[in-house]
Short mmCIF file of C-alpha atoms in Angstrom, two decimals:
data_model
loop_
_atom_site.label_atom_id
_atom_site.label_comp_id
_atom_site.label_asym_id
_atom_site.label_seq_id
_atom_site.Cartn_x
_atom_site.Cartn_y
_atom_site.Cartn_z
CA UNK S 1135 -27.46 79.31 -64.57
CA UNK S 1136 -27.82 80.82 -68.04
CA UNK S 1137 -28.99 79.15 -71.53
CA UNK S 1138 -25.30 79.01 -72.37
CA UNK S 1139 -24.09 76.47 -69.83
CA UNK S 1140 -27.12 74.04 -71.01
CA UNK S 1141 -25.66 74.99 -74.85
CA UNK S 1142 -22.67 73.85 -74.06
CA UNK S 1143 -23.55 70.55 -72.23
CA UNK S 1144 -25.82 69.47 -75.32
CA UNK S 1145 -22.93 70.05 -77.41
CA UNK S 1146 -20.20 67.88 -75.42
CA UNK S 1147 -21.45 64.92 -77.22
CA UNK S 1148 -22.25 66.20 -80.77
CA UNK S 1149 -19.28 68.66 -81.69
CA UNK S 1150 -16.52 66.51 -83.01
CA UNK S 1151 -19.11 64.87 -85.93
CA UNK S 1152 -21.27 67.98 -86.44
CA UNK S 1153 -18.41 69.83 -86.12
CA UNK S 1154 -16.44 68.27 -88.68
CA UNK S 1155 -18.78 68.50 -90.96
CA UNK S 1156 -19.66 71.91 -90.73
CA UNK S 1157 -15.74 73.05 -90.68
CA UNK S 1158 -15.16 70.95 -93.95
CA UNK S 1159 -17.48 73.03 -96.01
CA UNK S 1160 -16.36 76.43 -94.10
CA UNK S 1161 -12.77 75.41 -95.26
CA UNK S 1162 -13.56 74.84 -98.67
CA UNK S 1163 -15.59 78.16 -99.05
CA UNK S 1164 -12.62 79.86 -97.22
CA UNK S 1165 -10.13 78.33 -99.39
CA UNK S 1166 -11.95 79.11 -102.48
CA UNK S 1167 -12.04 82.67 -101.91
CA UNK S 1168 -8.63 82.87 -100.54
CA UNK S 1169 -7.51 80.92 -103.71
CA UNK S 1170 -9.09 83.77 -105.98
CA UNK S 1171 -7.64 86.76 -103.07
CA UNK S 1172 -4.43 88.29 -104.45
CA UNK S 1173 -4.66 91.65 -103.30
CA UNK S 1174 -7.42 92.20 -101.16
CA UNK S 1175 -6.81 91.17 -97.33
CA UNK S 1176 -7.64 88.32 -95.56
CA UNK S 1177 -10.04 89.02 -92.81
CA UNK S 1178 -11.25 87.10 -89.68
CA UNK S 1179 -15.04 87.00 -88.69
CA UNK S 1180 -16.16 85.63 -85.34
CA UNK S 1181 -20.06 85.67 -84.38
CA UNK S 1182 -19.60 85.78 -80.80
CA UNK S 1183 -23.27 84.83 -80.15
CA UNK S 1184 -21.71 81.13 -81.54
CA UNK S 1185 -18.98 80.92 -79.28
CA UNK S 1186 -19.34 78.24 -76.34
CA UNK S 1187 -16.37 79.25 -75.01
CA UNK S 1188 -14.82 75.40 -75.44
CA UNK S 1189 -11.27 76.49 -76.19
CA UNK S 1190 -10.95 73.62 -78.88
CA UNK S 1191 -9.59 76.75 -81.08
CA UNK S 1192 -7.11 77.46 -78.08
CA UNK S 1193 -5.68 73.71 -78.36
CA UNK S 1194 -5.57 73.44 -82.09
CA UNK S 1195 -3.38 76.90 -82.13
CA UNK S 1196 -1.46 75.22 -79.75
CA UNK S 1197 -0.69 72.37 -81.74
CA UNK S 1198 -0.09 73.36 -85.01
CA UNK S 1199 2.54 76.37 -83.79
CA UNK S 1200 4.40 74.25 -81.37
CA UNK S 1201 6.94 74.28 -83.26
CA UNK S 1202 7.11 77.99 -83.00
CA UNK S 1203 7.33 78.28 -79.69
CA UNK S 1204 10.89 79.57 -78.01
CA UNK S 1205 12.87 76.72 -76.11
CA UNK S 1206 14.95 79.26 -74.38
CA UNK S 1207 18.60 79.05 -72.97
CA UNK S 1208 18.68 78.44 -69.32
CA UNK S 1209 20.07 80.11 -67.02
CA UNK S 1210 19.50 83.38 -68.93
CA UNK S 1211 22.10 85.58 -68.96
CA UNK S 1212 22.62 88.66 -66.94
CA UNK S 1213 21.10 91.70 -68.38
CA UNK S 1214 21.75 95.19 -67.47
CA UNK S 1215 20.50 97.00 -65.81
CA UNK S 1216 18.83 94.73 -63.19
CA UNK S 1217 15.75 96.61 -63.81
CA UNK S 1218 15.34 94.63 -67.44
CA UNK S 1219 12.68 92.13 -66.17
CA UNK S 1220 13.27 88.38 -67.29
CA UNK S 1221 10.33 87.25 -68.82
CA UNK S 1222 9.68 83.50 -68.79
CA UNK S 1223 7.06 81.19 -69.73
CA UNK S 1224 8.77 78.20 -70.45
CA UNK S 1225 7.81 76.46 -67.25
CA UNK S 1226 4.17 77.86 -67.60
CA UNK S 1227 3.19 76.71 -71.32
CA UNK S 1228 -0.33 75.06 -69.98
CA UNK S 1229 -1.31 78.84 -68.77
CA UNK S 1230 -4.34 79.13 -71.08
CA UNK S 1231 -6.57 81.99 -69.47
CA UNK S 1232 -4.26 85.02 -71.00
CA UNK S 1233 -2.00 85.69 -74.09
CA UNK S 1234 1.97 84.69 -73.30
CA UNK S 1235 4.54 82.99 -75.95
CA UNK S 1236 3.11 79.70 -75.82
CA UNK S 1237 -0.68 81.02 -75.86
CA UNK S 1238 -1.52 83.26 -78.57
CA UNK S 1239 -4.93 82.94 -78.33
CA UNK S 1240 -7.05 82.66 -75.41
CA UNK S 1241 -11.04 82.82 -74.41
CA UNK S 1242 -12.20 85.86 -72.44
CA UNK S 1243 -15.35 86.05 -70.48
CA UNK S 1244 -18.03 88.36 -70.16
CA UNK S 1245 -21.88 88.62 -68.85
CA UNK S 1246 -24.25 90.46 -70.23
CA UNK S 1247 -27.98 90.96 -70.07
CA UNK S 1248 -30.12 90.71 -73.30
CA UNK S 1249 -33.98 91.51 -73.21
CA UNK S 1250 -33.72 91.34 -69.53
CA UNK S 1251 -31.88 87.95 -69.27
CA UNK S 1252 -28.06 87.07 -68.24
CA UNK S 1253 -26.24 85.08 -70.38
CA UNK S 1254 -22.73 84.65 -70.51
CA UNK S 1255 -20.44 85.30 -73.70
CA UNK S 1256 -17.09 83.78 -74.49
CA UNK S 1257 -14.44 85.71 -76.86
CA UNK S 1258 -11.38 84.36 -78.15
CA UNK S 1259 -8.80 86.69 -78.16
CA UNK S 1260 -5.44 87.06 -80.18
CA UNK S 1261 -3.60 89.69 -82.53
CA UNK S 1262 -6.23 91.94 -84.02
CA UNK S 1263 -4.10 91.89 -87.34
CA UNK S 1264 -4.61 96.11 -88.14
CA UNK S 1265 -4.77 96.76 -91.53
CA UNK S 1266 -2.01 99.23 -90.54
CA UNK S 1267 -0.04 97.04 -87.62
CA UNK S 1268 2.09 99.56 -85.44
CA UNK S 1269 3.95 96.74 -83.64
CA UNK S 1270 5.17 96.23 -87.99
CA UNK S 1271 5.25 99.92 -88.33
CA UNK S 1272 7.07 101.06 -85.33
CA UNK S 1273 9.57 97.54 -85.35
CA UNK S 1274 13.07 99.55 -84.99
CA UNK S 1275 14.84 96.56 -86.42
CA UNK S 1276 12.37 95.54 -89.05
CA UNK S 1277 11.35 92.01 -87.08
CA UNK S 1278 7.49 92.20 -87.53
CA UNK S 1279 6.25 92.53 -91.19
CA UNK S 1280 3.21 92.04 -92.83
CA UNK S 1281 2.08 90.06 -95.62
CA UNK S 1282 -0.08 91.06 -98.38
CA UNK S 1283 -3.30 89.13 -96.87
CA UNK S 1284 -3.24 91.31 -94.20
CA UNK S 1285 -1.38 89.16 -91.47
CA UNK S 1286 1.13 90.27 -89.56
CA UNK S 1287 3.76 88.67 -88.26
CA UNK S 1288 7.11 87.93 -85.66
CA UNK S 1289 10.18 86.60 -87.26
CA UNK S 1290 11.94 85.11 -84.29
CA UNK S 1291 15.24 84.65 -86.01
CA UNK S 1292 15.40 87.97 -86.68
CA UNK S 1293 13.59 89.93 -83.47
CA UNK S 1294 15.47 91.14 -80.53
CA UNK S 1295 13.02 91.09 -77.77
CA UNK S 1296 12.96 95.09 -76.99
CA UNK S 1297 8.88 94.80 -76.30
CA UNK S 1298 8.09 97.98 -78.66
CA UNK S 1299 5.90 96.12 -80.89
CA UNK S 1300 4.11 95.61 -77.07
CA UNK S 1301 4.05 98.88 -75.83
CA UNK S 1302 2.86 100.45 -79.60
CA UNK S 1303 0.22 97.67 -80.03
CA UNK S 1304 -3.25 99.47 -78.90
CA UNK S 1305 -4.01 96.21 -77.28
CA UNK S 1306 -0.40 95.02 -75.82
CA UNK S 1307 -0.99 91.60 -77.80
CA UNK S 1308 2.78 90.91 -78.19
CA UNK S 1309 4.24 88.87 -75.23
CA UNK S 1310 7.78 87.73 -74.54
CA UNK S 1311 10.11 85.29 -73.83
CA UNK S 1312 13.19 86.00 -71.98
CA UNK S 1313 16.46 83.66 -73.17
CA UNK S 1314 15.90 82.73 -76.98
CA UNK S 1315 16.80 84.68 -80.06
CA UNK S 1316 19.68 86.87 -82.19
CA UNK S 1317 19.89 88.87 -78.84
CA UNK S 1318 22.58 86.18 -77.19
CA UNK S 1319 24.38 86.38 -80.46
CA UNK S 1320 24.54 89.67 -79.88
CA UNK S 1321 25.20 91.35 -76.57
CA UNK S 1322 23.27 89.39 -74.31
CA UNK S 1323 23.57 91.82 -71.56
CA UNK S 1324 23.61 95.17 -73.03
CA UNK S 1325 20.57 94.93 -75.80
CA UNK S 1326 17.42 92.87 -76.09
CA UNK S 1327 15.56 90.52 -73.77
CA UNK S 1328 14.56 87.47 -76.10
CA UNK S 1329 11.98 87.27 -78.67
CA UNK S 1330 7.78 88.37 -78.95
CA UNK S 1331 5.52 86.23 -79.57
CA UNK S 1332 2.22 86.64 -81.31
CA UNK S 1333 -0.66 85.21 -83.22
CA UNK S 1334 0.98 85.00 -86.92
CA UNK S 1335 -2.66 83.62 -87.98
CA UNK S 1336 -1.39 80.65 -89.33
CA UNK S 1337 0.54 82.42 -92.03
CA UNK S 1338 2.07 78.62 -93.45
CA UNK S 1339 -1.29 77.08 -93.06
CA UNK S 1340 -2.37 80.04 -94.93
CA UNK S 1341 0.60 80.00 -97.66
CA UNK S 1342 -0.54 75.88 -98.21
CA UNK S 1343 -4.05 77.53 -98.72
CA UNK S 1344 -5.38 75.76 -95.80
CA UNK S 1345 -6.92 77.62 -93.37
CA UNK S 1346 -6.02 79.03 -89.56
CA UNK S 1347 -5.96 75.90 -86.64
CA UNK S 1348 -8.42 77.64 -84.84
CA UNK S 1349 -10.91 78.44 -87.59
CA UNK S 1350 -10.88 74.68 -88.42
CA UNK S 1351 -11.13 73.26 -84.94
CA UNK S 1352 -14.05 75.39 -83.68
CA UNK S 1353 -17.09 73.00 -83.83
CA UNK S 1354 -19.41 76.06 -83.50
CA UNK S 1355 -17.98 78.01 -86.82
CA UNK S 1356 -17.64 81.19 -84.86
CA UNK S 1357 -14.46 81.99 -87.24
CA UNK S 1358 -14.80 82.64 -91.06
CA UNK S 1359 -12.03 84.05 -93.38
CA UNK S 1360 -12.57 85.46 -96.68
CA UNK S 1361 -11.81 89.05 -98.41
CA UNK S 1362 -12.48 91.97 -97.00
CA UNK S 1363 -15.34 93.33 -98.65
CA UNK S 1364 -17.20 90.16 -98.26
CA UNK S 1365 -16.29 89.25 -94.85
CA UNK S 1366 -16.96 93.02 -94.02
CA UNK S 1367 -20.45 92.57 -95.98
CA UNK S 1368 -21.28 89.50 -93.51
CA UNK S 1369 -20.39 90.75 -90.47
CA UNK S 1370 -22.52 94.04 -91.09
CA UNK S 1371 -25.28 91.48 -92.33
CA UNK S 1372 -24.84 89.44 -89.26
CA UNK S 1373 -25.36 92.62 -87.33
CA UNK S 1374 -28.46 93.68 -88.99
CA UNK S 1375 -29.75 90.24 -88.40
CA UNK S 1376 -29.26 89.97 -84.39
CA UNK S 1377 -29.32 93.58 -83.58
CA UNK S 1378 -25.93 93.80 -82.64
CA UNK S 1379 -22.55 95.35 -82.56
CA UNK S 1380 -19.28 95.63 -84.61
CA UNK S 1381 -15.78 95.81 -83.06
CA UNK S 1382 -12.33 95.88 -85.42
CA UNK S 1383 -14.02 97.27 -88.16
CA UNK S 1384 -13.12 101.06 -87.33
CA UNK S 1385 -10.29 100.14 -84.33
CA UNK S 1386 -7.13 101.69 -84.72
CA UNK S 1387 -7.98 102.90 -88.46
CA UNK S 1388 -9.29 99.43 -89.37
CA UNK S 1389 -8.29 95.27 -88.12
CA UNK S 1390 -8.74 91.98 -89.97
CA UNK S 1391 -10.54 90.86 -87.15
CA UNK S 1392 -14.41 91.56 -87.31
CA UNK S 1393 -16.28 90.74 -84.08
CA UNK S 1394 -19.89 90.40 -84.22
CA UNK S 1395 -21.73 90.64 -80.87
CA UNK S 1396 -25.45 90.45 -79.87
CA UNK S 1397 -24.27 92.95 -76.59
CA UNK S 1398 -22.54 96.42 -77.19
CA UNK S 1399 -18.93 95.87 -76.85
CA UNK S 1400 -18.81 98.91 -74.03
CA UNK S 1401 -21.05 96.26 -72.15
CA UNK S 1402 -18.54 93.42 -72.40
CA UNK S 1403 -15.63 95.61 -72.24
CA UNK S 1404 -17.01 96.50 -68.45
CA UNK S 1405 -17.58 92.80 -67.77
CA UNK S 1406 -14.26 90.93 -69.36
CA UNK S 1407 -11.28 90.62 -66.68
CA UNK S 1408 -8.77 92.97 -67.96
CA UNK S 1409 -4.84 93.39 -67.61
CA UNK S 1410 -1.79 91.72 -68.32
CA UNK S 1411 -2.28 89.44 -71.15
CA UNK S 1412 -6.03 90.25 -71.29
CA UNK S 1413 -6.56 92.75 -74.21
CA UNK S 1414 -9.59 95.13 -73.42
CA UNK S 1415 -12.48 95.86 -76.29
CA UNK S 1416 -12.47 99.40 -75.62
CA UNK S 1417 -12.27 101.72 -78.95
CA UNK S 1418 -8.94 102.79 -80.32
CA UNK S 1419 -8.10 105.44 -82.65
CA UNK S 1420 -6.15 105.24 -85.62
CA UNK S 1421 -2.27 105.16 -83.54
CA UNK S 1422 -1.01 105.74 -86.82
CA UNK S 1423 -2.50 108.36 -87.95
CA UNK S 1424 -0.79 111.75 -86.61
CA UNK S 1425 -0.80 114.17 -89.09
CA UNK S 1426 2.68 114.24 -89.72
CA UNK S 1427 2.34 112.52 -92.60
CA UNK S 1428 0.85 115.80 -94.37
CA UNK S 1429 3.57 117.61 -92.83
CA UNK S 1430 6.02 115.46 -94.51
CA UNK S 1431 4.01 116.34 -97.67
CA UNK S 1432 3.62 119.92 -97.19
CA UNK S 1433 7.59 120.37 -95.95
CA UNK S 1434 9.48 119.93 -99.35
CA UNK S 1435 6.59 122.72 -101.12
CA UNK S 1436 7.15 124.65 -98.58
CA UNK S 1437 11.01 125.01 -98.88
CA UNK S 1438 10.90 125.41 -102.53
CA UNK S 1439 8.09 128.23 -102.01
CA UNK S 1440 9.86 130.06 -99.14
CA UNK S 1441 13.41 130.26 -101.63
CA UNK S 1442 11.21 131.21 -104.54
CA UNK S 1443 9.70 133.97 -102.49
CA UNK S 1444 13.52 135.34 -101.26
CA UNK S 1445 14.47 135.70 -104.96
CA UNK S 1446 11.81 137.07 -105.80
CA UNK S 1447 11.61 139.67 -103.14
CA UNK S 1448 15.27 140.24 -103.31
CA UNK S 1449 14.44 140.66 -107.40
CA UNK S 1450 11.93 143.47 -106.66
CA UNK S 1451 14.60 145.12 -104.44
CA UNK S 1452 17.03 144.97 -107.27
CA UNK S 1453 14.79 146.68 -109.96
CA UNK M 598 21.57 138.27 -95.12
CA UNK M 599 23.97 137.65 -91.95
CA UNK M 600 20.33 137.00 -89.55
CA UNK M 601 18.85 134.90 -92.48
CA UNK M 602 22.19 132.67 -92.41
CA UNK M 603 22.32 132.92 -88.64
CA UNK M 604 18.43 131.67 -88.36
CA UNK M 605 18.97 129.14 -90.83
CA UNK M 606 22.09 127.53 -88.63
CA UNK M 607 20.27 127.87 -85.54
CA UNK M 608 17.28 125.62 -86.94
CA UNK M 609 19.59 123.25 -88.50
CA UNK M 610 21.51 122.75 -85.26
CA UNK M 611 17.80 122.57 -83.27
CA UNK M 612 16.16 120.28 -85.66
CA UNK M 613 19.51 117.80 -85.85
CA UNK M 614 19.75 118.02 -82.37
CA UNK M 615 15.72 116.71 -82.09
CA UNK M 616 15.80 114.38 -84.67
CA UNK M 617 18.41 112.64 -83.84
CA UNK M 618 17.25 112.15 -80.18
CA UNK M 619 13.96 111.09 -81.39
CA UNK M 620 15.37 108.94 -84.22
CA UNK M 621 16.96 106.60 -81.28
CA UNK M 622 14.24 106.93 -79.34
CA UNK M 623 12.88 104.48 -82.00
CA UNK M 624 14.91 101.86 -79.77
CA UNK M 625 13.72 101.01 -76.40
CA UNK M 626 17.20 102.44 -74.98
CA UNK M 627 16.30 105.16 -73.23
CA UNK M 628 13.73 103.56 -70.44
CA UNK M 629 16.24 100.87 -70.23
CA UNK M 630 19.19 102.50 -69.51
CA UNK M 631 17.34 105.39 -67.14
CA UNK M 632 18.00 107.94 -69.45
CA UNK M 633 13.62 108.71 -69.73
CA UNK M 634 14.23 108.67 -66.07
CA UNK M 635 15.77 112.30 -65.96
CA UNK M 636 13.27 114.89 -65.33
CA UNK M 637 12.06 116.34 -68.86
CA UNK M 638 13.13 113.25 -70.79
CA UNK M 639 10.61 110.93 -70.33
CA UNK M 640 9.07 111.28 -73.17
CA UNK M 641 12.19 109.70 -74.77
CA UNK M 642 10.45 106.51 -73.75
CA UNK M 643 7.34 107.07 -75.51
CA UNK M 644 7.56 105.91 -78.86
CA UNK M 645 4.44 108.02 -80.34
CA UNK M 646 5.83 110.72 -78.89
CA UNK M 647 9.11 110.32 -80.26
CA UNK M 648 8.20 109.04 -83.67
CA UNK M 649 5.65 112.62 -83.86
CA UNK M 650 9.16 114.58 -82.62
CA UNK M 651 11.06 112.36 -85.46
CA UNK M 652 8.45 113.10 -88.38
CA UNK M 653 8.03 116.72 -87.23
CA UNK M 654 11.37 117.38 -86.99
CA UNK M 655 12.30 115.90 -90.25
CA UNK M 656 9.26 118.04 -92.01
CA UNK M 657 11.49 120.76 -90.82
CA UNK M 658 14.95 119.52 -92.14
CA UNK M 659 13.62 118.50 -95.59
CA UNK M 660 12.18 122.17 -95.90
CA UNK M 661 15.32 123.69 -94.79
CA UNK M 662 17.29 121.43 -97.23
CA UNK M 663 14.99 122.32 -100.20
CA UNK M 664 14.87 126.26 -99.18
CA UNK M 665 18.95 126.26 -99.13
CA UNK M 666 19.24 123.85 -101.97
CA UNK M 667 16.87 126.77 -104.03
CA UNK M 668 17.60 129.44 -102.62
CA UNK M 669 21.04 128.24 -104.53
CA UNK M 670 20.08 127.47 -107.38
CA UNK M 671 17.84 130.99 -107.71
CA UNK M 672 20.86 133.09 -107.00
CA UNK M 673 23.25 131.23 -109.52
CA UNK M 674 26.00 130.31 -106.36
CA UNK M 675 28.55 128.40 -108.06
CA UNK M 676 29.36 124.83 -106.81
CA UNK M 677 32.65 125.26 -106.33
CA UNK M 678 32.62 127.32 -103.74
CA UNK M 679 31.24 124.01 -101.93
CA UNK M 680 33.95 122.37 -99.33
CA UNK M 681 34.81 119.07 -99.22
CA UNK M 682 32.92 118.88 -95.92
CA UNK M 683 30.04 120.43 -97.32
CA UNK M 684 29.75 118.16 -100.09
CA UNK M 685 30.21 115.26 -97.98
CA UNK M 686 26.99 116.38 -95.36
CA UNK M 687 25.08 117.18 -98.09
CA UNK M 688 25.57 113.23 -99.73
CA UNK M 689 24.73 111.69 -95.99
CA UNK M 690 21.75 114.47 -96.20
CA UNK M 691 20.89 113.59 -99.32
CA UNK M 692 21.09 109.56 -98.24
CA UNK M 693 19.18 110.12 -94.67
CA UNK M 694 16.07 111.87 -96.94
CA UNK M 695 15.96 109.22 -99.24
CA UNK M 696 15.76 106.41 -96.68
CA UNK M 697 14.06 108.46 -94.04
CA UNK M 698 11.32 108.98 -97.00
CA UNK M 699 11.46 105.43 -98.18
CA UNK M 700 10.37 104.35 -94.49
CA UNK M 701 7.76 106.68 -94.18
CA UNK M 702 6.47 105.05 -97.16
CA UNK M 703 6.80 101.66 -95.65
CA UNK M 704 4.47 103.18 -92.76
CA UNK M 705 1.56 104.34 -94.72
CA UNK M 706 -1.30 101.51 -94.79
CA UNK M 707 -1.16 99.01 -97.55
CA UNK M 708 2.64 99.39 -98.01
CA UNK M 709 4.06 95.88 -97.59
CA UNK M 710 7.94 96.00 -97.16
CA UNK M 711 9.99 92.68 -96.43
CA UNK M 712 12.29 92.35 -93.57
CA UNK M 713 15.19 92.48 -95.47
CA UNK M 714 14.21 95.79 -97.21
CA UNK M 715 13.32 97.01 -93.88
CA UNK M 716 16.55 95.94 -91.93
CA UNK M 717 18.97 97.35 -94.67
CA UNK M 718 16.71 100.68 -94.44
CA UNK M 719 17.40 101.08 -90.56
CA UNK M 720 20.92 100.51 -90.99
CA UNK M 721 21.58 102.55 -93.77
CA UNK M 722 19.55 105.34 -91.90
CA UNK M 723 21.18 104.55 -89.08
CA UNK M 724 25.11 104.24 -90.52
CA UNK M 725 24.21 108.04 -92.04
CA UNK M 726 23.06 109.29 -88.90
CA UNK M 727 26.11 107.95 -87.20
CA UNK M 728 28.53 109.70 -90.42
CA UNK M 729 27.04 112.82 -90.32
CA UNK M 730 27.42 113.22 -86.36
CA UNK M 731 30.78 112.85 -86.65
CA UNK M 732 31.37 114.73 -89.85
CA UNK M 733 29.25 117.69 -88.03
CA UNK M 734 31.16 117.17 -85.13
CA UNK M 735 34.48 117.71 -87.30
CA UNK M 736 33.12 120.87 -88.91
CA UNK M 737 32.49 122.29 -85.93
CA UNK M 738 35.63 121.22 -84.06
CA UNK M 739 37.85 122.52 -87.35
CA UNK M 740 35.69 125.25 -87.98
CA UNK M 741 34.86 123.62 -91.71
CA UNK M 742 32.62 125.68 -93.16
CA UNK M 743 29.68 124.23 -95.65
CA UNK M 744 30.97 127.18 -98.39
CA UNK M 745 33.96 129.04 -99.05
#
């Protein structure tokens, strides 16, 4: 049907042992630099032209942050109003075609034609990791944070399951689960609804200077992680080279997730199945960025300057 | 001089009035509890909008403070004719700028605050919010006045 179905067959057999190969040195490299990174983010690359769409990245992340996931109180207790919705996943935990609490990363799909032939490409999909994270930002109770190397990050001990981070997040990554967290310490009925859940990109994989499950499974390599400037370097680079696109680079004022693609990302954002769950690739503006910030600047000159000008007006009248 | 003071109160009372709607609007309460469902208010449920409305209005109310707080100084006003009221909303002013301003801070890109910093922020910001509604609400009930 297209060349990528016969990639992927060819690859059945040879992808754990070329695979392992190819991550080991990968790893090292990415370890290296992360080893000499103190200040300078982290960031993701993936070379979607690479990706067979095998979802071994889906079941590492699985894997490693089981131990993350929520193992929620049952039965939950009542909330009020009835219209707070319960949200649970427990019972659904294999679900692995969209983002919920025990999936934070998932593969999208998408057809395209290139130089007159279809092909399909496969994306995988998590937290975009902004370089300025509104679901951190906005966090009324200071749950989310976000680490030096750009991650950024849930505490579920600590969140409350209100769904802002959600609802601010320009691509509703954040999902929840109903029934676990400080909200049944709390008042259970009144405030919260459990705790979100999110790619944390493997932030204690990534404090042992090892790096992300899913970089390391993927036989293909689609994933590297280094600094910004060089990762940002490559994936322009990688561009040039295919004649393609960049997504994440300029997305809501700038991600540490780089997506390279051989199709405009317009194109695949028309073609990938969209909704809950299943982030879009349209472009997104810097949420952050309001101007009110200068305001805030501008307000304490301007109440100095406004008293200075009464005295001195009133200083004129005098004489 | 009476207009001037009279304009002054009436943005005071119209930014605290904003910002304080806006600054829980930061919490998903309002959707929640149908309160965004009233005709008007549901914008209360839209946190951009609300934390624009919260930043705006608190552009305002740091101007206002610094305009009074000079104009003061400029015309040699002693501080004793301060109340103890007075004094009081001017130290939970004082304390909502400083943490208000430290979390705008955290917000700007490249600012990395931990959650501890960031919890103890709300609250305080909160608690002060909370102390200077009912301190406000005390003035205006006993007719306290912010000068003799």
């Amino acid at each position: 049907m297209t060349s990528k179905l016969s990639r992927r067959a060819f690859l059945k057999g040879s992808l754990t042992a070329a695979g392992s190969v190819a991550a080991t040195t990968s790893i090292a490299r990415a370890a290296t630099s992360m080893a000499h990174t103190k200040k300078e983010p982290l960031v993701t690359l993936l070379d979607i032209s690479k990706c067979i769409g095998c979802e071994e990245c889906v079941y590492a992340c699985q894997e490693v942050n089981a131990n993350k996931y929520p193992e929620p109180q049952k039965p939950f207790p009542k909330m009020v109003p009835d219209r707070v919705p319960v949200q649970d996943w427990s019972d659904k935990r294999d679900v692995t075609d969209r983002l919920t609490p025990y999936n934070w990363l998932f593969i999208q799909h998408a057809s395209a034609t290139v130089n007159g032939e279809e092909i399909e490409l496969t994306i995988p999909r998590r937290c975009m990791h902004c370089d300025n994270p509104p679901c951190v930002k906005l966090c009324p109770w200071g749950s989310a944070k976000q680490e030096e190397n750009g991650l950024s990050r849930i505490d579920p001990d600590i969140c409350l399951g209100g769904s802002k981070c959600k609802k601010v997040c320009p691509w509703d990554i954040p999902e929840r689960q109903t029934g676990v967290g400080l909200y049944l310490d709390i008042l259970p009925a009144f405030a919260g609804n459990g705790v979100m859940y999110k790619c944390d990109r493997c932030y204690n994989r990534l404090e042992k200077g090892e790096v992300p499950a899913c970089i390391e499974a993927c036989p293909e390599d689609v994933q590297t992680i280094g600094p910004k400037s060089e990762i940002l370097e490559k994936a322009h680079a990688l561009a040039k080279e295919m004649n393609g696109y960049i997504y994440g680079e300029h997305e809501n004022g700038g991600t540490n997730t780089i997506y390279v693609s051989p199709v405009p990302f317009e194109q695949l954002n028309q073609s990938i199945e969209k909704g809950k769950g299943k982030p879009h690739l349209n472009t997104v503006k810097n949420m952050m960025a309001d101007g009110t910030n200068l305001a805030m600047l501008i307000a304490p000159l301007a109440g100095v300057v406004a008293a200075f000008g009464k005295f001195y007006l009133s200083s004129k009248e005098d004489k | 001089m009476k207009t001037t003071g009279k304009l002054r109160r009436y943005i005071y009372v119209l930014t605290l009035f904003f910002i304080t709607l806006s600054g829980f609007g930061q919490m998903p309460i309002f959707k929640r509890y149908y309160i965004a469902d009233i005709p008007g208010l549901g914008w209360l449920a839209q946190f951009y909008v609300t934390h624009i409305i919260h930043y705006a209005a608190a552009s305002v109310l740091i101007a206002l403070v610094l305009y009074i707080l000079f104009d003061f100084i400029f015309n040699g006003s002693g501080l004793n004719r301060i109340t103890g009221s007075g004094y009081l909303k001017i130290v939970i002013l004082a304390g909502l700028i400083v943490s208000g301003g430290l979390m705008v801070f955290k917000n700007l890109p490249g600012v990395y605050y931990g959650h501890t910093t960031i919890i103890v922020l709300d609250l305080v910001h909160l608690s002060l919010c909370m102390m200077l509604l009912c301190v406000s609400l005390y003035t205006l009930i006993w007719e306290k006045k912010w000068v003799n």
